[in-house]
Coordinates of C-alpha atoms in Angstrom, one line a residue:
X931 CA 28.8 -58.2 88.9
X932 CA 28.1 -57.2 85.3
X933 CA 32.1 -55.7 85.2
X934 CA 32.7 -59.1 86.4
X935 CA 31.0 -61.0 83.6
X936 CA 31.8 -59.0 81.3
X937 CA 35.4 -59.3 81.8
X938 CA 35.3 -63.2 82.1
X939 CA 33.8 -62.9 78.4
X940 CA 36.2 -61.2 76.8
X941 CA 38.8 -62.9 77.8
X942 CA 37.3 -66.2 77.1
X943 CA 37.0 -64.7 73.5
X944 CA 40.5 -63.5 73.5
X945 CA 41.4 -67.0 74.5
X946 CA 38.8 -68.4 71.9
X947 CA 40.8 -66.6 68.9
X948 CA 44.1 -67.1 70.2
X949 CA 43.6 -71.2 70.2
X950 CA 41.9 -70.7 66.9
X951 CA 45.1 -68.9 65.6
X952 CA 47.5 -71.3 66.2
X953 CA 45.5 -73.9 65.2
X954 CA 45.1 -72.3 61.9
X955 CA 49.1 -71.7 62.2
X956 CA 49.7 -75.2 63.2
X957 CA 47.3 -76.4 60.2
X958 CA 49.9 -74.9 57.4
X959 CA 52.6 -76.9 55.6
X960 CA 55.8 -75.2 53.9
X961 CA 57.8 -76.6 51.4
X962 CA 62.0 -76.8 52.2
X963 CA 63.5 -74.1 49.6
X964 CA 66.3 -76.2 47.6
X965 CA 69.1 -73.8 46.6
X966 CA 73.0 -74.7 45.4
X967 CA 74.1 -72.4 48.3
X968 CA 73.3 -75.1 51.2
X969 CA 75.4 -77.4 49.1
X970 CA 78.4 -79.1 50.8
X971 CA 78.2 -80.2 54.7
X972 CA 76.8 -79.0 57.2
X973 CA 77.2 -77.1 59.6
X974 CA 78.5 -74.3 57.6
X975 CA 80.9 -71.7 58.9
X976 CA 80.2 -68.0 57.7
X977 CA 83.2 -65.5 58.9
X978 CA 83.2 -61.9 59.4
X979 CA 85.4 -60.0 57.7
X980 CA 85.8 -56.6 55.8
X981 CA 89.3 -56.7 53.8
X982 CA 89.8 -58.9 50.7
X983 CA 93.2 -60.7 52.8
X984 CA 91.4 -61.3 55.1
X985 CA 88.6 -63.0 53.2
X986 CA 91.6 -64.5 51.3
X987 CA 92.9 -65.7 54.4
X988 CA 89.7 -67.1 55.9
X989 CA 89.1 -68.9 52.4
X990 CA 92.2 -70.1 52.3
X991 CA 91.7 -72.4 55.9
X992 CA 88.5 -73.4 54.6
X993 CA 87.4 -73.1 51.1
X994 CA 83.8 -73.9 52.1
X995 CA 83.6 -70.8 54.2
X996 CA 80.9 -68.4 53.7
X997 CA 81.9 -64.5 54.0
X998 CA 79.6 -62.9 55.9
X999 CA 80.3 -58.6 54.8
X1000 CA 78.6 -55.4 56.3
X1001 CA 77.8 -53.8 53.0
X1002 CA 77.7 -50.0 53.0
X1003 CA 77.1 -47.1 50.4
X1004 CA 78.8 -43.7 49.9
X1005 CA 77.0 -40.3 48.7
X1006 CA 78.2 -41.2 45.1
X1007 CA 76.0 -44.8 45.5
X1008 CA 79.4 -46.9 45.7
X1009 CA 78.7 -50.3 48.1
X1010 CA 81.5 -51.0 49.5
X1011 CA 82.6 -53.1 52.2
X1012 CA 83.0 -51.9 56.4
X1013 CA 81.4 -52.7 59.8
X1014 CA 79.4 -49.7 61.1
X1015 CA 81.9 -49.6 64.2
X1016 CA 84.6 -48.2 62.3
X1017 CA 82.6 -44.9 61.1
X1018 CA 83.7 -43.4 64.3
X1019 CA 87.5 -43.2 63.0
X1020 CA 86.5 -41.7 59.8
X1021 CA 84.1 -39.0 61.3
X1022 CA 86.5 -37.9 64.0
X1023 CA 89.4 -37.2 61.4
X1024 CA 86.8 -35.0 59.1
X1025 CA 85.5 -32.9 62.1
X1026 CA 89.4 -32.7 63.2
X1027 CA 90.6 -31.6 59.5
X1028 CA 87.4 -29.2 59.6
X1029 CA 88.4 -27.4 62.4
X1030 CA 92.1 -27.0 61.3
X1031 CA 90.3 -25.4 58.2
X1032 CA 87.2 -23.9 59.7
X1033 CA 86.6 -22.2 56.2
X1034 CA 86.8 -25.2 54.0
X1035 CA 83.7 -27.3 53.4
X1036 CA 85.0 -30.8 54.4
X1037 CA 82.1 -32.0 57.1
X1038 CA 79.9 -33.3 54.5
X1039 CA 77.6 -34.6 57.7
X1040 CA 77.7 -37.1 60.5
X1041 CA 77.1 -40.3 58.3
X1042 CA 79.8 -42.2 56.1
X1043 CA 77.1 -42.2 53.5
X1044 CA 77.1 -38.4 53.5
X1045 CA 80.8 -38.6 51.6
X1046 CA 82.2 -40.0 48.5
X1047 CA 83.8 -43.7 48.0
X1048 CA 86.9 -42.0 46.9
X1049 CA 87.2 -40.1 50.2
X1050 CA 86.4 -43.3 52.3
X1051 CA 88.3 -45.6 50.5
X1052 CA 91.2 -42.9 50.8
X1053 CA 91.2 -43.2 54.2
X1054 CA 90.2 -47.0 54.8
X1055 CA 92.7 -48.1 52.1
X1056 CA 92.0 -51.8 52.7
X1057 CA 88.3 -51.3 52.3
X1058 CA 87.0 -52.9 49.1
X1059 CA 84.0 -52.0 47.2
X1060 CA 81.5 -54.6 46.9
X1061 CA 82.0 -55.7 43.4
X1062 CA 85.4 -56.7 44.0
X1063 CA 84.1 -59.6 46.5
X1064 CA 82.5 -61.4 43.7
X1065 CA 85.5 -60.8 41.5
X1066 CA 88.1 -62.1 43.0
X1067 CA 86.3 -64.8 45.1
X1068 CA 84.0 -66.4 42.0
X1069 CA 82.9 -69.4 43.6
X1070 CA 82.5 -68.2 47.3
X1071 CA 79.2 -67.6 48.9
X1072 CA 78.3 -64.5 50.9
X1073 CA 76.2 -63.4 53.5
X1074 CA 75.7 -59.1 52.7
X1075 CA 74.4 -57.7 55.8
X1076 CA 72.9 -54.0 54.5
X1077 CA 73.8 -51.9 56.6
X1078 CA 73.1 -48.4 55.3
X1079 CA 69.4 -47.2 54.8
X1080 CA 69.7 -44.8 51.7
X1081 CA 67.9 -43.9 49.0
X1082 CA 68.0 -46.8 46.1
X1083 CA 69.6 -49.2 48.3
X1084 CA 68.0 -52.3 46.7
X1085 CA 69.4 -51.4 43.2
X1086 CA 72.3 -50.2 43.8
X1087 CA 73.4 -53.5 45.7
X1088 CA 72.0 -55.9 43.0
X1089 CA 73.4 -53.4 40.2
X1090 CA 76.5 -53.8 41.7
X1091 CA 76.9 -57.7 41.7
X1092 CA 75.1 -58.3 38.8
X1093 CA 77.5 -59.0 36.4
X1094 CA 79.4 -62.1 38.9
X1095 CA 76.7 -64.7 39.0
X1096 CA 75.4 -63.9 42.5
X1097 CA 72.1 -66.0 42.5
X1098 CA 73.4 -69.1 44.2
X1099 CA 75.7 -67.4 46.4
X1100 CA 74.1 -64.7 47.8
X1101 CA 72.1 -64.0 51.3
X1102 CA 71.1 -60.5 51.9
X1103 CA 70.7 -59.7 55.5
X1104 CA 69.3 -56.3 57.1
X1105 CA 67.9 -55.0 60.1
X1106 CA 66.2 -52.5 58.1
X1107 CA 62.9 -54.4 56.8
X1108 CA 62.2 -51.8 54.0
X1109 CA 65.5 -52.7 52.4
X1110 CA 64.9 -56.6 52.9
X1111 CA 61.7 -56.1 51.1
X1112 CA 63.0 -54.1 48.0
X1113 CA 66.2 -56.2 47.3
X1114 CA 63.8 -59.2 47.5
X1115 CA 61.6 -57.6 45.1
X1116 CA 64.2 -57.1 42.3
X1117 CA 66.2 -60.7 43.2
X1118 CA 63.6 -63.1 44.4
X1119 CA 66.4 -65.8 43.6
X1120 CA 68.4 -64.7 46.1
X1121 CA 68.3 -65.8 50.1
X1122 CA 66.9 -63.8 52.8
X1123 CA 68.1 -63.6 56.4
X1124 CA 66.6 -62.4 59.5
X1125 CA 66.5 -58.8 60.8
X1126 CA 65.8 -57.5 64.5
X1127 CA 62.3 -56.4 63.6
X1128 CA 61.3 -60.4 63.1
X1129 CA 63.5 -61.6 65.5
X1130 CA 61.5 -59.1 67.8
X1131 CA 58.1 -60.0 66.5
X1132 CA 58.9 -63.7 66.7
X1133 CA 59.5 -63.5 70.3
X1134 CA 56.5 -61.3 71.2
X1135 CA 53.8 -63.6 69.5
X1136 CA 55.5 -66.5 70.9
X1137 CA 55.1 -65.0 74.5
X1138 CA 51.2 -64.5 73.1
X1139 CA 50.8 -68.3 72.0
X1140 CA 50.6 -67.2 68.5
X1141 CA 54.0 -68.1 67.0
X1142 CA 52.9 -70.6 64.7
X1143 CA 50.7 -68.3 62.7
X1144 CA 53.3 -65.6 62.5
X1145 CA 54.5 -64.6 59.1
X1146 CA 57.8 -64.9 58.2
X1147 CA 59.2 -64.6 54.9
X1148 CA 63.2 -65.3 55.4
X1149 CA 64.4 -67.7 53.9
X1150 CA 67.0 -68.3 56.6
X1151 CA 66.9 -67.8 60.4
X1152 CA 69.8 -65.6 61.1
X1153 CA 70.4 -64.7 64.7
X1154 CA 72.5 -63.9 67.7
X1155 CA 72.1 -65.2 71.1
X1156 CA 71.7 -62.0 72.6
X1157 CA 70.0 -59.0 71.3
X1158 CA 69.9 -55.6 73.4
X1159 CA 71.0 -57.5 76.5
X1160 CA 67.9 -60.3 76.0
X1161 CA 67.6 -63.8 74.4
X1162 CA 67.2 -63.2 70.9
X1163 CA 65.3 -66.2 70.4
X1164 CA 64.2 -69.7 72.3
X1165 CA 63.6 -73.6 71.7
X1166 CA 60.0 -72.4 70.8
X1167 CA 61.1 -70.2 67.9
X1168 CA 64.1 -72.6 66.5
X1169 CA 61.4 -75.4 66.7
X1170 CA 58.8 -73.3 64.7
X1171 CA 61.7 -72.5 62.1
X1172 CA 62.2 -76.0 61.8
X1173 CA 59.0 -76.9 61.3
X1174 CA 58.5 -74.5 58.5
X1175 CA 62.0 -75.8 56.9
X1176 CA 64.4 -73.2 57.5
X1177 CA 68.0 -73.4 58.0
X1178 CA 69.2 -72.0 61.2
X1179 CA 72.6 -70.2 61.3
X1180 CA 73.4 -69.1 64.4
X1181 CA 76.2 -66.1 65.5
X1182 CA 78.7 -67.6 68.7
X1183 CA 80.9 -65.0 70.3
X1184 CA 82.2 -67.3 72.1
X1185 CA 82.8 -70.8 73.1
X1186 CA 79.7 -71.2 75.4
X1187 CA 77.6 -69.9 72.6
X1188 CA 79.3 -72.5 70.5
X1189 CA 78.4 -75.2 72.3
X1190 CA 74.9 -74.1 72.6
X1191 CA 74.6 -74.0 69.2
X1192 CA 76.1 -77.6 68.5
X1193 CA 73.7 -78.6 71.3
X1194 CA 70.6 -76.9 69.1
X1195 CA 72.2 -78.4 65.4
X1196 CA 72.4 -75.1 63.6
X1197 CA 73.4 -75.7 60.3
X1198 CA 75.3 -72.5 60.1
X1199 CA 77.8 -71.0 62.2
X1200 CA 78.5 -67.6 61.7
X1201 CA 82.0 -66.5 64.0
X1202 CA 84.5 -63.5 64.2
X1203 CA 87.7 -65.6 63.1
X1204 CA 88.2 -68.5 60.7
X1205 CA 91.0 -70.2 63.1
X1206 CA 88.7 -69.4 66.8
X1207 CA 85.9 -71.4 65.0
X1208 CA 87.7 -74.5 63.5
X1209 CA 89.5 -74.2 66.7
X1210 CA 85.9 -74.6 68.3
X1211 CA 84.6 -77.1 66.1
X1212 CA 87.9 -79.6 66.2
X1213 CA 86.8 -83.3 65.6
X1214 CA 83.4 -82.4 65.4
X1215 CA 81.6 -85.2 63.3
X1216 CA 80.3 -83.2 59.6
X1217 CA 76.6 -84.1 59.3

């Protein structure tokens, strides 16, 4: 009987801090972040691409577009610009070349940021270092999604971009936290996206009743539909990221995802190809 009790009162004070909380969560206000980069209409396309024609390309169908580029950094602290899935191609020629020359030191390691940007951009010839986004593109807007965790990451990214008026056209996006965090701390002009660790957290305090007092310091919700084969997020998380003010940009992979997002009003779009998503968004009203 005493288990019994005892039980029922600890729950009841589980329950009693939960509701208090989210009432303290529900009690806060935020202010909307004004920034030139949400200029224009909405909603906003971002594209995904890694050469400078096809940036060119993508800017050329829409001059509003924003560039969304998976930023990377060789052993000689060069950022330059590649989605991870083409390391394979790269790695698979060196440990070919090593073998055809088992005496020479040419495996530098199993990470493109083992090697130098002259070996990488040797090989990936169209691949452009980062710098050269924000020089021959001055007025476009970016999304950098960090991919590579090294050492210095935060300065040499900012170092690198310094020099091409990046405050109102930058958004850094990582799914490593740590590198979030330091960029942030050295550009605290700049706009901060959403990585899987608060895309994660977000869902499990929502499933606790605690999502409203959940920290979150993005600036904007940036997120697939899908993450590791599960919803990535809900009408309970977009609602809390409206209520604190933050712009929603959501990635489609397809044309169902498209329409989902249209149904939600994300203000950002963020597709795989410039013509597949003005193709999707036709006569769409801009808001």
């Amino acid at each position: 009987m005493r288990v019994l009790v005892a039980t029922i009162a600890s729950l009841m004070l589980v329950g009693f801090i939960i509701l208090m909380a989210r009432i303290w969560g529900l009690g806060q206000t935020f202010q909307e972040y004004k920034t030139p980069f949400f200029d224009g209409q909405t909603p906003y396309v971002s594209v995904k691409t890694h050469t400078l024609a096809k940036m060119a390309e993508a800017i050329d169908a829409r001059p509003d577009v924003i560039i969304w580029a998976d930023v990377r950094i060789s052993a000689n602290r060069i950022p330059f610009i590649l989605p991870p899935s083409r390391d394979v191609e790269f790695l698979n020629a060196k440990m070919e070349e090593q073998k055809a020359n088992p005496t020479a030191q040419i495996m530098a390691g199993s990470k493109l940021s083992n090697y130098s940007w002259e070996q990488i951009n040797e090989f990936y010839k169209s691949t452009p270092a980062l710098k050269e986004l924000y020089e021959k593109f001055p007025k476009t807007r970016f999304i950098l999604n960090v991919v590579d965790n090294v050492t210095d990451a935060d300065a040499i990214v900012a170092n690198a971009i310094q020099d091409y008026k990046p405050n109102d056209r930058t958004l850094i996006q990582s799914d490593t936290t740590l590198i979030t965090s330091a960029i942030k701390s050295l550009q605290p002009t700049w706009l901060y996206g959403t990585g899987k660790p608060d895309l994660m957290r977000l869902m499990s305090m929502d499933s606790l009743w605690i999502l409203p007092s959940t920290q979150f310091k993005g600036d904007v919700f940036v997120a697939p539909f899908k993450m590791m084969n599960r919803p990535a997020f809900n009408d309970d998380v977009i609602a809390e990221m409206r209520r604190r003010h933050k712009k929603i940009f959501l990635v489609v992979e397809n044309e169902e995802e498209f329409k989902r997002a249209m149904e939600i009003k994300a203000d950002g779009l963020i597709a795989n190809d410039i013509s597949q998503i003005t193709t999707w968004l036709g006569q769409t009203p801009a808001k």
